[in-house]
Amino acid sequence: MNWFGAAYYPEHWPRERWKEDVKMMREMGLNVIRIGEFSWSVVERRRDEIDFSTLDEVIDLLDSEGIKVIMGTPTCAPPPWLTKKYPEILQKDVNGLVIASGSRRHYCFNSKIYREETARIVEAFADHFGKDPRIVAWQIDNEYGCHNSTVCYCEDCAASFRYWLKKKYGSIENLNRAWGTVFWSQIFNEWEEIDPPRRTLTSPNPSLVLDYRRFSSDSAIDYHNLQREIIETKSEAPITHNLMVNFTEIDYKKLSDSIDFVSWDNYIVADYDPDLQALNHDLMRCLKKQPFLVMEQQPGRVNWRAINSSHNADQLAFWVKQSFAHGAFGSLIFRFRQLPFGAEQFHTGLLDYDGEPTERAKVFSRVIQELSNWDAVVPQREAAIYYDYENFWINETDNLNNRFDLLLDAILPVYRAIRNLGYNVDFVFPGDSLEGYSVAFVPSSLKLERCFVEELKRFRGKVFFTALTDQKDGHNFIKKSEDSFLEELIGIRVGDAGGIEETVKISFADRVFSCSFVAERILPADDCEILGVYLDGPYPGHPALVRSVNKYYLSSVPHTEFLESLLVEAGIRRRLDGFGRITRTESHTILLNSSSHKTRLEVDGIAYSLKEFEVRKI
């Protein structure tokens, strides 16, 4: 059964309204409701005075209408009585300033006191609801790392970081070598001399920064596992956590090992780009190689952007259907009813401020009927993009061009080019196999893991690398030529490189293309075929694009047009023409039109006309 529902907070509404709300949910076709994740001060108004009657009553009402529940643990918003009693649980920022309570996500993952309080309240939830068959899943906490809350610089984190380092390096001398602390007189004699990378006058040690990002990600996952271990001993319901759009502060691949299914919150973070949303869907599906849930689906306007634009209700229909076309098994709207108070007043919902159904409610109800019998989509393996969360952290420490965004400037254009030609995209991670794929991309992957290099050696499909790949090692050092995987894989060496202000021109296949951000002077081996050369920039006349057997290296950051041309010239047939997208499975093809006007698609030579925001199986 596919899951369709919404987030509902009964504590926001008069008790006498709950029955009507639940009746409206059933009439719309909702079958799952998420509750609880912001309820700590409701269920425990004062320390040790735990009262679940609000949640119990609404679960009874939901059950009376045949609606199941996803239960959230309430730890993302510790109540005021707790932060006042224990102010040391609050995070500190890079300047050493305390992050005040008064919103959410202000706690420290490494606070011993908060971990004790977390265990206490989560155990109470698990004891009370763990055996309840109406609870079909648990959501632990809410959006780890949201509002830049992944990294904390408090003394609890400092002590935990030193312990983490001792386990990793064993001795202080090993750490000094791994971090290059001889630079700027940073040699450590004792573990206690090491602090988090708080605000410094200029750049802190990049190796320390990378390890602190690893530690911070591990801290979030360890905190998650604290809750998971409590719940799984008391409940058989699956456990998840709601991941976020474009989010790279936490290693979601590692976190996915500690959840039973992936769920994520599908929000439009800037100008609407259907490919960016599709990229996130595909990423979420690939984390566990299984269908995922959209835990929060933006219904229309949100409250947290600089300009909170309105959206056509039919766009909601497309957003939900698009998620199913990329492997979702359900979608929950955030939120059920618009709230006239609090920090999310301008966020839309299925019901308006007066509790009346909106046009979005009617559209969502229609979509539920249309998707109720969809089986979870499993796209065929066609193209793969390499994805390693540590590369985002390396990219953010220092770079040739600090305006470069690894996700938006390197990975998204590759994704868009592949989708423009009509192919499915999967994301592969260190340790994954490339079996079944015909094309693999390694876009600006500053660090390559040896296990994936060995996989690339075995792979017989076409492989495309772009600039900055294999620049760094696991300590965030620039690699020496003798350690280069690029020489091993394709026979090139990067002799020099520099950031570029605007673009450089590259001649390829009798055309001229633009690239951005960096240019590299590559030194190819004699058996490399030179396919493109720089026409301007710092290295005019030098090779810019080379091939060795099945592997290509482009020594700048290409735009989508260049990538499309490169794929076609490499023998990848254009399968799709027109404005739109397709997803192919073993049994059918799904056509998607994300625009507000009719469009014409040609798939393998057959023409189709699609209405605005239409998603169709053929």
Coordinates of C-alpha atoms in Angstrom, one line a residue:
M1 CA 0.0 0.0 0.0
N2 CA 1.3 3.4 -0.9
W3 CA 1.4 6.0 1.9
F4 CA -0.4 9.4 1.5
G5 CA -0.8 11.8 4.3
A6 CA 0.3 14.9 6.1
A7 CA 2.0 16.3 9.2
Y8 CA -0.6 17.0 11.9
Y9 CA -0.1 18.6 15.3
P10 CA -3.2 18.3 17.4
E11 CA -1.7 20.5 20.1
H12 CA -2.1 23.4 17.7
W13 CA -5.9 23.1 17.5
P14 CA -8.9 23.0 19.9
R15 CA -9.7 19.4 21.0
E16 CA -13.2 19.8 19.7
R17 CA -11.8 20.3 16.2
W18 CA -9.8 17.1 16.0
K19 CA -12.6 14.8 15.0
E20 CA -13.6 17.0 12.1
D21 CA -10.0 17.3 11.0
V22 CA -9.6 13.5 11.0
K23 CA -12.9 13.0 9.1
M24 CA -11.6 15.5 6.4
M25 CA -8.3 13.5 6.2
R26 CA -10.2 10.3 5.5
E27 CA -12.4 12.1 2.9
M28 CA -9.3 13.3 1.1
G29 CA -7.9 9.8 1.0
L30 CA -5.1 10.2 3.5
N31 CA -4.0 6.9 5.1
V32 CA -0.9 7.9 7.2
I33 CA -0.4 10.9 9.5
R34 CA 2.9 12.0 11.1
I35 CA 2.6 13.3 14.7
G36 CA 4.8 13.9 17.7
E37 CA 8.1 15.3 16.6
F38 CA 7.6 18.7 18.2
S39 CA 5.6 17.6 21.2
W40 CA 8.0 17.4 24.1
S41 CA 6.6 20.4 26.0
V42 CA 3.1 19.0 25.4
V43 CA 3.7 15.5 26.8
E44 CA 6.1 16.6 29.5
R45 CA 5.1 20.1 30.6
R46 CA 7.3 19.7 33.7
R47 CA 10.1 17.3 34.4
D48 CA 8.8 13.7 35.0
E49 CA 5.2 14.7 34.6
I50 CA 4.7 12.8 31.3
D51 CA 1.2 12.8 29.9
F52 CA 0.5 11.1 26.5
S53 CA -3.3 11.8 26.5
T54 CA -3.2 14.3 23.7
L55 CA -1.4 11.9 21.4
D56 CA -3.4 8.9 22.6
E57 CA -6.7 10.7 21.8
V58 CA -5.7 11.8 18.3
I59 CA -4.4 8.3 17.5
D60 CA -7.7 6.8 18.6
L61 CA -9.5 9.3 16.3
L62 CA -7.2 8.5 13.4
D63 CA -7.7 4.8 13.9
S64 CA -11.5 5.2 13.9
E65 CA -11.1 6.5 10.3
G66 CA -8.6 3.8 9.3
I67 CA -5.6 6.1 9.3
K68 CA -2.2 4.9 10.6
V69 CA 0.5 6.9 12.4
I70 CA 4.2 7.7 11.9
M71 CA 5.4 8.7 15.4
G72 CA 8.1 11.2 15.8
T73 CA 10.5 11.4 18.7
P74 CA 10.4 15.0 20.1
T75 CA 14.1 15.7 20.5
C76 CA 14.7 18.3 17.9
A77 CA 13.0 21.0 20.1
P78 CA 13.9 20.6 23.8
P79 CA 11.5 22.6 25.9
P80 CA 12.4 25.8 27.8
W81 CA 12.3 24.2 31.2
L82 CA 15.1 21.8 30.1
T83 CA 17.4 24.4 28.5
K84 CA 17.0 26.7 31.5
K85 CA 17.9 24.0 33.9
Y86 CA 20.8 22.8 31.7
P87 CA 22.0 25.6 29.5
E88 CA 25.2 23.6 28.8
I89 CA 23.1 21.5 26.3
L90 CA 23.0 24.4 23.9
Q91 CA 25.3 24.6 21.0
K92 CA 28.2 27.1 20.5
D93 CA 29.0 28.6 17.2
V94 CA 32.4 29.1 15.5
N95 CA 32.9 32.3 17.5
G96 CA 32.2 30.5 20.8
L97 CA 28.8 32.2 21.3
V98 CA 26.0 30.2 22.7
I99 CA 23.1 29.5 20.3
A100 CA 20.0 30.5 22.4
S101 CA 16.9 28.4 22.7
G102 CA 13.7 29.7 21.4
S103 CA 13.4 28.0 18.0
R104 CA 14.6 24.4 17.3
R105 CA 17.7 22.3 16.7
H106 CA 19.7 24.3 19.3
Y107 CA 21.0 21.2 21.2
C108 CA 24.5 19.7 21.0
F109 CA 24.8 16.1 19.7
N110 CA 27.6 15.5 22.2
S111 CA 26.1 17.0 25.3
K112 CA 26.2 14.2 27.9
I113 CA 23.2 15.8 29.8
Y114 CA 21.2 16.1 26.6
R115 CA 21.9 12.5 25.6
E116 CA 20.7 11.4 29.0
E117 CA 17.5 13.5 28.7
T118 CA 17.1 12.2 25.1
A119 CA 17.3 8.5 26.3
R120 CA 14.8 9.3 29.1
I121 CA 12.1 10.8 26.8
V122 CA 12.6 8.4 24.0
E123 CA 12.3 5.4 26.3
A124 CA 9.0 6.9 27.6
F125 CA 7.7 7.2 24.0
A126 CA 8.9 3.7 23.1
D127 CA 7.4 2.2 26.3
H128 CA 4.1 3.8 25.6
F129 CA 3.8 3.4 21.8
G130 CA 6.2 0.6 21.0
K131 CA 3.6 -2.2 20.9
D132 CA 0.8 -0.2 19.3
P133 CA 0.0 -1.7 15.9
R134 CA -1.4 1.6 14.7
I135 CA 2.2 3.0 14.7
V136 CA 3.5 2.0 11.3
A137 CA 6.9 3.8 11.5
W138 CA 9.1 5.9 13.8
Q139 CA 10.7 9.1 12.7
I140 CA 13.7 9.8 15.0
D141 CA 14.1 13.5 15.7
N142 CA 13.7 15.9 12.8
E143 CA 16.0 17.2 10.0
Y144 CA 19.4 16.7 11.6
G145 CA 21.7 19.6 10.7
C146 CA 18.9 22.0 9.6
H147 CA 19.7 25.7 10.2
N148 CA 23.5 25.0 10.1
S149 CA 23.2 22.9 13.3
T150 CA 25.5 20.0 12.3
V151 CA 28.7 21.5 13.6
C152 CA 29.0 22.6 17.2
Y153 CA 32.1 24.1 18.9
C154 CA 31.3 23.7 22.6
E155 CA 33.5 22.0 25.3
D156 CA 31.5 18.7 25.1
C157 CA 32.3 18.6 21.4
A158 CA 36.0 19.4 22.0
A159 CA 36.3 16.5 24.5
S160 CA 34.4 14.1 22.2
F161 CA 36.6 15.2 19.3
R162 CA 39.8 14.4 21.1
Y163 CA 38.5 11.0 22.0
W164 CA 37.5 10.5 18.3
L165 CA 41.0 11.5 17.2
K166 CA 42.6 9.1 19.7
K167 CA 40.6 6.2 18.3
K168 CA 41.5 7.2 14.7
Y169 CA 45.2 8.0 15.0
G170 CA 46.4 6.1 18.1
S171 CA 49.2 8.5 18.9
I172 CA 49.8 12.2 18.8
E173 CA 52.7 11.8 16.4
N174 CA 50.5 10.0 13.9
L175 CA 48.1 12.9 14.1
N176 CA 50.9 15.5 13.6
R177 CA 52.0 13.7 10.4
A178 CA 48.5 13.3 9.1
W179 CA 47.7 16.9 9.6
G180 CA 51.0 18.5 8.6
T181 CA 51.1 20.4 11.9
V182 CA 54.7 21.4 11.2
F183 CA 53.1 24.2 9.1
W184 CA 52.6 27.4 11.1
S185 CA 54.1 25.9 14.3
Q186 CA 51.0 23.8 15.1
I187 CA 52.7 20.7 16.4
F188 CA 50.7 19.1 19.3
N189 CA 52.3 17.5 22.3
E190 CA 49.1 16.4 24.1
W191 CA 45.6 15.6 23.0
E192 CA 44.2 18.3 25.3
E193 CA 46.0 20.9 23.1
I194 CA 43.6 20.2 20.2
D195 CA 40.5 22.3 20.0
P196 CA 37.7 22.5 17.4
P197 CA 38.4 24.8 14.4
R198 CA 36.8 27.8 16.1
R199 CA 37.2 31.3 14.6
T200 CA 40.8 32.1 13.7
L201 CA 42.4 35.1 12.1
T202 CA 42.9 33.3 8.9
S203 CA 42.5 29.8 7.5
P204 CA 42.7 27.0 10.1
N205 CA 44.5 23.7 9.3
P206 CA 42.5 22.1 6.5
S207 CA 43.2 18.6 7.7
L208 CA 41.8 19.5 11.1
V209 CA 38.8 21.0 9.5
L210 CA 38.1 17.9 7.4
D211 CA 38.4 15.6 10.4
Y212 CA 36.1 17.9 12.4
R213 CA 33.5 17.7 9.6
R214 CA 33.8 13.9 9.7
F215 CA 33.5 13.9 13.5
S216 CA 30.5 16.2 13.4
S217 CA 28.7 13.9 10.9
D218 CA 29.6 10.9 13.0
S219 CA 28.3 12.7 16.1
A220 CA 24.9 13.2 14.5
I221 CA 24.7 9.5 13.4
D222 CA 25.9 8.4 16.9
Y223 CA 23.1 10.5 18.5
H224 CA 20.6 9.0 16.0
N225 CA 21.8 5.5 17.0
L226 CA 21.2 6.3 20.7
Q227 CA 17.5 6.7 19.9
R228 CA 17.4 3.8 17.4
E229 CA 18.8 1.3 19.9
I230 CA 16.1 2.2 22.4
I231 CA 13.2 2.1 20.0
E232 CA 14.2 -1.1 18.2
T233 CA 14.2 -3.1 21.5
K234 CA 10.6 -2.0 22.2
S235 CA 9.0 -1.8 18.7
E236 CA 8.9 -3.8 15.5
A237 CA 7.9 -0.8 13.4
P238 CA 10.5 0.5 10.9
I239 CA 12.7 3.5 11.8
T240 CA 13.5 6.4 9.6
H241 CA 14.7 10.0 9.7
N242 CA 13.7 12.8 7.4
L243 CA 16.7 13.8 5.2
M244 CA 16.9 17.2 3.5
V245 CA 17.2 18.7 0.0
N246 CA 20.7 19.5 -1.3
F247 CA 22.1 18.7 2.1
T248 CA 25.7 17.6 2.4
E249 CA 26.8 18.4 6.0
I250 CA 26.0 14.8 7.2
D251 CA 27.1 11.7 5.4
Y252 CA 23.7 10.4 4.4
K253 CA 25.1 7.2 3.0
K254 CA 26.4 6.3 6.5
L255 CA 23.2 7.5 8.2
S256 CA 21.1 5.3 5.8
D257 CA 22.7 2.2 7.4
S258 CA 20.9 3.1 10.6
I259 CA 17.4 3.6 9.2
D260 CA 15.0 1.0 7.7
F261 CA 13.9 3.2 4.9
V262 CA 14.9 6.6 3.6
S263 CA 12.6 9.5 3.9
W264 CA 13.2 13.1 2.9
D265 CA 11.6 16.5 2.8
N266 CA 11.0 17.7 -0.7
Y267 CA 11.2 21.5 -0.7
I268 CA 12.0 24.0 -3.5
V269 CA 15.1 25.9 -2.1
A270 CA 15.5 28.5 -4.8
D271 CA 14.1 29.0 -8.3
Y272 CA 12.2 25.9 -9.2
D273 CA 14.4 23.4 -11.1
P274 CA 12.7 20.1 -11.8
D275 CA 16.1 18.5 -12.5
L276 CA 17.4 19.5 -9.1
Q277 CA 14.3 18.0 -7.4
A278 CA 14.7 14.8 -9.5
L279 CA 18.4 14.6 -8.6
N280 CA 17.5 14.6 -4.9
H281 CA 14.8 11.9 -5.5
D282 CA 17.3 9.7 -7.3
L283 CA 19.9 10.3 -4.6
M284 CA 17.5 9.3 -1.8
R285 CA 16.5 6.1 -3.7
C286 CA 20.2 5.2 -4.2
L287 CA 21.2 5.6 -0.6
K288 CA 19.7 2.2 0.3
K289 CA 18.9 1.0 -3.3
Q290 CA 15.2 0.8 -2.4
P291 CA 12.0 2.9 -2.6
F292 CA 11.8 6.0 -0.3
L293 CA 9.1 8.1 1.3
V294 CA 8.7 11.9 0.9
M295 CA 8.1 12.7 4.5
E296 CA 7.4 16.4 3.9
Q297 CA 6.1 17.6 0.5
Q298 CA 5.9 21.3 0.0
P299 CA 2.3 22.1 -0.8
G300 CA 2.8 25.6 -2.2
R301 CA 4.2 28.7 -0.6
V302 CA 6.7 28.2 2.2
N303 CA 7.7 30.6 5.0
W304 CA 11.5 30.5 5.1
R305 CA 12.6 31.9 1.8
A306 CA 13.5 35.6 1.2
I307 CA 10.5 35.7 -1.1
N308 CA 7.9 33.1 -0.4
S309 CA 6.2 32.8 -3.8
S310 CA 2.9 31.3 -4.5
H311 CA 2.7 28.1 -6.6
N312 CA -0.1 26.7 -8.8
A313 CA -1.9 23.8 -7.1
D314 CA -1.3 21.7 -10.2
Q315 CA 2.4 22.0 -9.5
L316 CA 1.8 20.0 -6.3
A317 CA 0.3 17.3 -8.4
F318 CA 3.5 17.2 -10.5
W319 CA 5.8 17.3 -7.5
V320 CA 4.1 14.2 -6.0
K321 CA 4.0 12.3 -9.2
Q322 CA 7.6 13.2 -10.0
S323 CA 8.6 11.7 -6.7
F324 CA 6.8 8.4 -7.6
A325 CA 8.4 8.4 -11.0
H326 CA 11.8 8.3 -9.3
G327 CA 11.0 5.6 -6.8
A328 CA 8.8 7.0 -3.9
F329 CA 6.3 4.8 -2.2
G330 CA 4.5 7.7 -0.5
S331 CA 4.1 11.4 0.0
L332 CA 3.1 13.3 3.1
I333 CA 2.2 17.0 2.8
F334 CA 3.7 19.5 5.2
R335 CA 1.4 20.5 6.7
F336 CA -2.3 19.5 7.0
R337 CA -3.5 23.0 8.1
Q338 CA -2.0 26.4 7.9
L339 CA -1.1 27.9 11.2
P340 CA -1.9 31.5 12.2
F341 CA 0.8 31.7 15.0
G342 CA 4.4 30.6 15.5
A343 CA 7.4 30.8 13.2
E344 CA 5.7 29.1 10.2
Q345 CA 2.7 31.3 9.8
F346 CA 3.1 31.8 6.1
H347 CA 3.6 28.1 5.2
T348 CA 0.7 26.7 3.2
G349 CA -1.2 23.5 3.9
L350 CA -4.0 21.4 2.7
L351 CA -6.5 23.4 4.9
D352 CA -6.4 27.2 5.1
Y353 CA -6.3 29.3 8.2
D354 CA -10.0 28.9 8.8
G355 CA -9.8 25.1 8.5
E356 CA -11.4 24.9 5.0
P357 CA -10.0 22.7 2.2
T358 CA -7.8 24.6 -0.3
E359 CA -7.4 23.9 -4.0
R360 CA -4.2 22.0 -3.0
A361 CA -6.3 19.6 -0.9
K362 CA -8.5 18.9 -3.9
V363 CA -5.5 18.3 -6.2
F364 CA -3.8 16.1 -3.6
S365 CA -6.9 14.0 -3.2
R366 CA -7.1 13.5 -6.9
V367 CA -3.4 12.5 -7.1
I368 CA -4.0 10.0 -4.3
Q369 CA -6.6 8.3 -6.5
E370 CA -4.4 8.4 -9.6
L371 CA -1.3 6.9 -7.7
S372 CA -3.0 4.5 -5.3
N373 CA -2.2 1.5 -7.4
W374 CA 1.3 2.5 -8.6
D375 CA 4.0 0.0 -7.8
A376 CA 7.2 1.5 -6.6
V377 CA 9.3 2.5 -9.6
V378 CA 12.7 0.8 -10.0
P379 CA 14.5 2.7 -12.9
Q380 CA 16.8 0.6 -15.1
R381 CA 20.5 1.0 -14.6
E382 CA 21.8 3.2 -17.3
A383 CA 24.1 6.1 -16.1
A384 CA 25.9 6.4 -12.7
I385 CA 27.3 9.5 -11.0
Y386 CA 29.9 9.0 -8.3
Y387 CA 29.0 10.7 -5.0
D388 CA 31.1 10.9 -1.8
Y389 CA 30.0 13.3 1.0
E390 CA 33.6 13.8 2.1
N391 CA 34.2 15.6 -1.2
F392 CA 31.8 18.3 -0.3
W393 CA 33.7 18.9 3.0
I394 CA 37.0 19.0 1.2
N395 CA 35.6 21.4 -1.4
E396 CA 34.5 23.8 1.4
T397 CA 37.8 24.0 3.2
D398 CA 39.8 25.7 0.5
N399 CA 39.9 25.5 -3.3
L400 CA 41.2 27.1 -6.4
N401 CA 37.9 28.8 -6.9
N402 CA 35.9 29.3 -3.7
R403 CA 32.8 30.3 -5.7
F404 CA 32.6 26.7 -6.9
D405 CA 29.7 24.6 -5.6
L406 CA 30.3 20.9 -6.1
L407 CA 26.6 20.0 -6.2
L408 CA 25.2 22.8 -8.2
D409 CA 28.2 23.6 -10.5
A410 CA 29.6 20.1 -11.1
I411 CA 27.1 17.3 -10.3
L412 CA 23.8 19.0 -11.4
P413 CA 25.1 19.9 -15.0
V414 CA 26.1 16.2 -15.4
Y415 CA 22.8 15.0 -14.2
R416 CA 20.9 17.4 -16.5
A417 CA 22.9 16.4 -19.5
I418 CA 22.2 12.7 -19.0
R419 CA 18.5 13.4 -18.4
N420 CA 18.4 15.7 -21.5
L421 CA 19.4 12.7 -23.6
G422 CA 16.7 10.5 -22.0
Y423 CA 18.6 8.3 -19.6
N424 CA 18.1 7.3 -16.0
V425 CA 20.6 8.4 -13.4
D426 CA 21.7 6.5 -10.3
F427 CA 24.2 7.7 -7.7
V428 CA 27.0 5.4 -6.6
F429 CA 29.1 5.7 -3.5
P430 CA 32.5 4.4 -2.4
G431 CA 32.3 0.6 -2.3
D432 CA 29.4 0.4 -4.8
S433 CA 29.5 -1.7 -7.9
L434 CA 29.2 -0.3 -11.5
E435 CA 27.8 -3.6 -12.8
G436 CA 24.8 -3.0 -15.1
Y437 CA 25.7 0.6 -16.0
S438 CA 26.9 1.7 -19.5
V439 CA 28.1 5.2 -18.5
A440 CA 29.8 6.5 -15.3
F441 CA 30.6 10.1 -14.4
V442 CA 33.2 11.2 -11.8
P443 CA 32.5 15.0 -11.6
S444 CA 35.1 17.1 -9.7
S445 CA 35.6 14.3 -7.1
L446 CA 38.5 15.8 -5.2
K447 CA 39.2 12.6 -3.4
L448 CA 38.8 9.1 -4.9
E449 CA 38.7 6.1 -2.7
R450 CA 40.9 3.1 -3.8
C451 CA 37.9 0.8 -3.8
F452 CA 36.2 2.9 -6.4
V453 CA 39.3 3.2 -8.5
E454 CA 39.5 -0.6 -8.7
E455 CA 35.8 -0.6 -9.7
L456 CA 36.6 1.9 -12.5
K457 CA 39.4 -0.3 -13.7
R458 CA 37.0 -3.3 -14.1
F459 CA 34.3 -1.2 -15.7
R460 CA 33.9 -1.6 -19.4
G461 CA 31.5 1.2 -20.0
K462 CA 32.4 4.8 -20.7
V463 CA 33.8 6.9 -17.9
F464 CA 34.0 10.7 -17.8
F465 CA 36.1 12.7 -15.3
T466 CA 36.0 16.5 -14.9
A467 CA 38.5 18.9 -13.4
L468 CA 39.7 18.7 -9.7
T469 CA 39.2 15.0 -9.6
D470 CA 41.8 13.1 -7.6
Q471 CA 43.4 16.4 -6.4
K472 CA 43.4 15.5 -2.7
D473 CA 44.0 12.6 -0.4
G474 CA 42.1 11.5 2.7
H475 CA 44.1 13.9 4.9
N476 CA 43.1 16.9 2.7
F477 CA 46.7 17.1 1.3
I478 CA 47.3 17.9 -2.4
K479 CA 48.4 14.6 -3.9
K480 CA 51.8 14.0 -5.4
S481 CA 52.1 12.7 -9.0
E482 CA 53.5 9.4 -7.8
D483 CA 50.2 8.8 -5.8
S484 CA 47.9 9.9 -8.7
F485 CA 45.0 7.6 -9.5
L486 CA 44.5 9.6 -12.8
E487 CA 47.9 8.4 -14.1
E488 CA 46.8 4.9 -13.2
L489 CA 43.4 5.2 -14.7
I490 CA 43.8 7.3 -17.8
G491 CA 47.5 8.3 -18.1
I492 CA 47.4 12.0 -17.4
R493 CA 49.1 14.2 -14.9
V494 CA 48.0 17.7 -13.9
G495 CA 51.0 20.0 -14.3
D496 CA 49.4 23.2 -13.2
A497 CA 46.0 24.7 -12.5
G498 CA 44.2 27.9 -11.6
G499 CA 40.8 29.3 -10.8
I500 CA 39.2 31.4 -13.5
E501 CA 37.0 34.5 -13.1
E502 CA 34.6 34.0 -16.0
T503 CA 34.8 31.2 -18.6
V504 CA 37.4 29.6 -20.9
K505 CA 36.7 28.4 -24.4
I506 CA 37.5 24.9 -25.5
S507 CA 37.5 23.6 -29.1
F508 CA 35.8 20.2 -29.4
A509 CA 34.2 18.4 -32.4
D510 CA 34.4 21.5 -34.6
R511 CA 32.5 23.6 -32.1
V512 CA 33.5 25.9 -29.3
F513 CA 32.2 25.3 -25.7
S514 CA 32.5 27.3 -22.5
C515 CA 33.8 25.9 -19.2
S516 CA 34.0 27.6 -15.8
F517 CA 35.7 27.9 -12.3
V518 CA 39.0 26.2 -13.0
A519 CA 41.4 25.3 -15.8
E520 CA 44.1 22.7 -15.5
R521 CA 47.2 22.2 -17.7
I522 CA 47.2 18.5 -18.1
L523 CA 50.1 16.4 -19.3
P524 CA 48.7 13.3 -21.2
A525 CA 50.6 10.2 -21.9
D526 CA 51.6 9.4 -25.5
D527 CA 48.7 6.9 -25.9
C528 CA 46.1 9.5 -24.9
E529 CA 44.0 10.9 -27.8
I530 CA 43.6 14.7 -27.6
L531 CA 40.0 15.6 -28.4
G532 CA 39.8 19.3 -27.3
V533 CA 42.2 22.2 -26.7
Y534 CA 42.0 25.5 -24.9
L535 CA 41.4 28.5 -27.1
D536 CA 42.0 31.1 -24.3
G537 CA 42.5 31.3 -20.6
P538 CA 45.8 30.5 -18.9
Y539 CA 46.7 27.5 -21.1
P540 CA 45.8 28.4 -24.8
G541 CA 46.7 25.6 -27.2
H542 CA 47.1 23.0 -24.4
P543 CA 45.1 19.8 -24.3
A544 CA 41.7 20.3 -22.5
L545 CA 40.0 17.0 -23.2
V546 CA 41.6 13.7 -23.7
R547 CA 40.6 10.0 -24.1
S548 CA 42.3 6.8 -23.2
V549 CA 40.4 3.7 -24.4
N550 CA 37.0 4.1 -22.5
K551 CA 38.0 6.9 -20.2
Y552 CA 37.7 10.7 -20.8
Y553 CA 39.2 13.6 -18.8
L554 CA 38.0 17.2 -19.2
S555 CA 40.3 19.6 -17.4
S556 CA 37.7 22.3 -16.6
V557 CA 34.2 22.4 -15.2
P558 CA 31.8 22.0 -18.2
H559 CA 28.4 23.4 -18.8
T560 CA 25.5 21.1 -19.7
E561 CA 25.7 21.8 -23.4
F562 CA 29.3 20.7 -23.6
L563 CA 28.5 17.5 -21.6
E564 CA 25.6 16.6 -23.9
S565 CA 27.8 17.0 -27.0
L566 CA 30.6 15.0 -25.4
L567 CA 28.2 12.1 -24.6
V568 CA 26.8 12.1 -28.1
E569 CA 30.3 12.2 -29.7
A570 CA 31.2 9.3 -27.4
G571 CA 28.5 7.2 -28.9
I572 CA 25.7 7.7 -26.4
R573 CA 22.5 7.8 -28.6
R574 CA 20.0 10.7 -28.0
R575 CA 16.9 8.9 -26.9
L576 CA 14.8 12.0 -26.1
D577 CA 13.8 15.2 -27.9
G578 CA 11.6 18.0 -26.6
F579 CA 11.0 19.7 -23.3
G580 CA 10.4 17.0 -20.7
R581 CA 11.9 14.0 -19.0
I582 CA 11.5 10.2 -19.0
T583 CA 12.1 7.4 -16.6
R584 CA 12.5 3.9 -17.9
T585 CA 11.8 0.7 -16.1
E586 CA 11.9 -2.9 -17.3
S587 CA 8.2 -2.8 -18.1
H588 CA 7.3 0.8 -19.1
T589 CA 8.4 4.3 -19.6
I590 CA 7.2 7.3 -17.6
L591 CA 6.8 10.7 -19.4
L592 CA 7.0 13.9 -17.3
N593 CA 6.1 17.5 -18.2
S594 CA 7.1 19.8 -15.4
S595 CA 5.9 23.0 -17.2
S596 CA 2.7 25.0 -17.0
H597 CA 2.1 24.6 -20.8
K598 CA 1.6 21.7 -23.2
T599 CA 4.7 20.1 -24.6
R600 CA 5.7 17.5 -27.2
L601 CA 8.2 14.8 -26.5
E602 CA 9.8 12.4 -28.9
V603 CA 11.0 9.2 -27.3
D604 CA 12.9 6.8 -29.5
G605 CA 11.3 8.4 -32.6
I606 CA 7.7 8.2 -31.3
A607 CA 6.0 11.5 -30.6
Y608 CA 3.8 12.2 -27.5
S609 CA 1.8 15.3 -26.5
L610 CA 1.7 16.0 -22.8
K611 CA -0.7 18.4 -21.0
E612 CA 0.7 20.9 -18.4
F613 CA 2.2 19.1 -15.4
E614 CA 1.3 15.7 -16.8
V615 CA 3.0 12.5 -15.8
R616 CA 2.1 9.5 -17.9
K617 CA 3.0 5.8 -18.1
I618 CA 3.4 4.2 -21.5

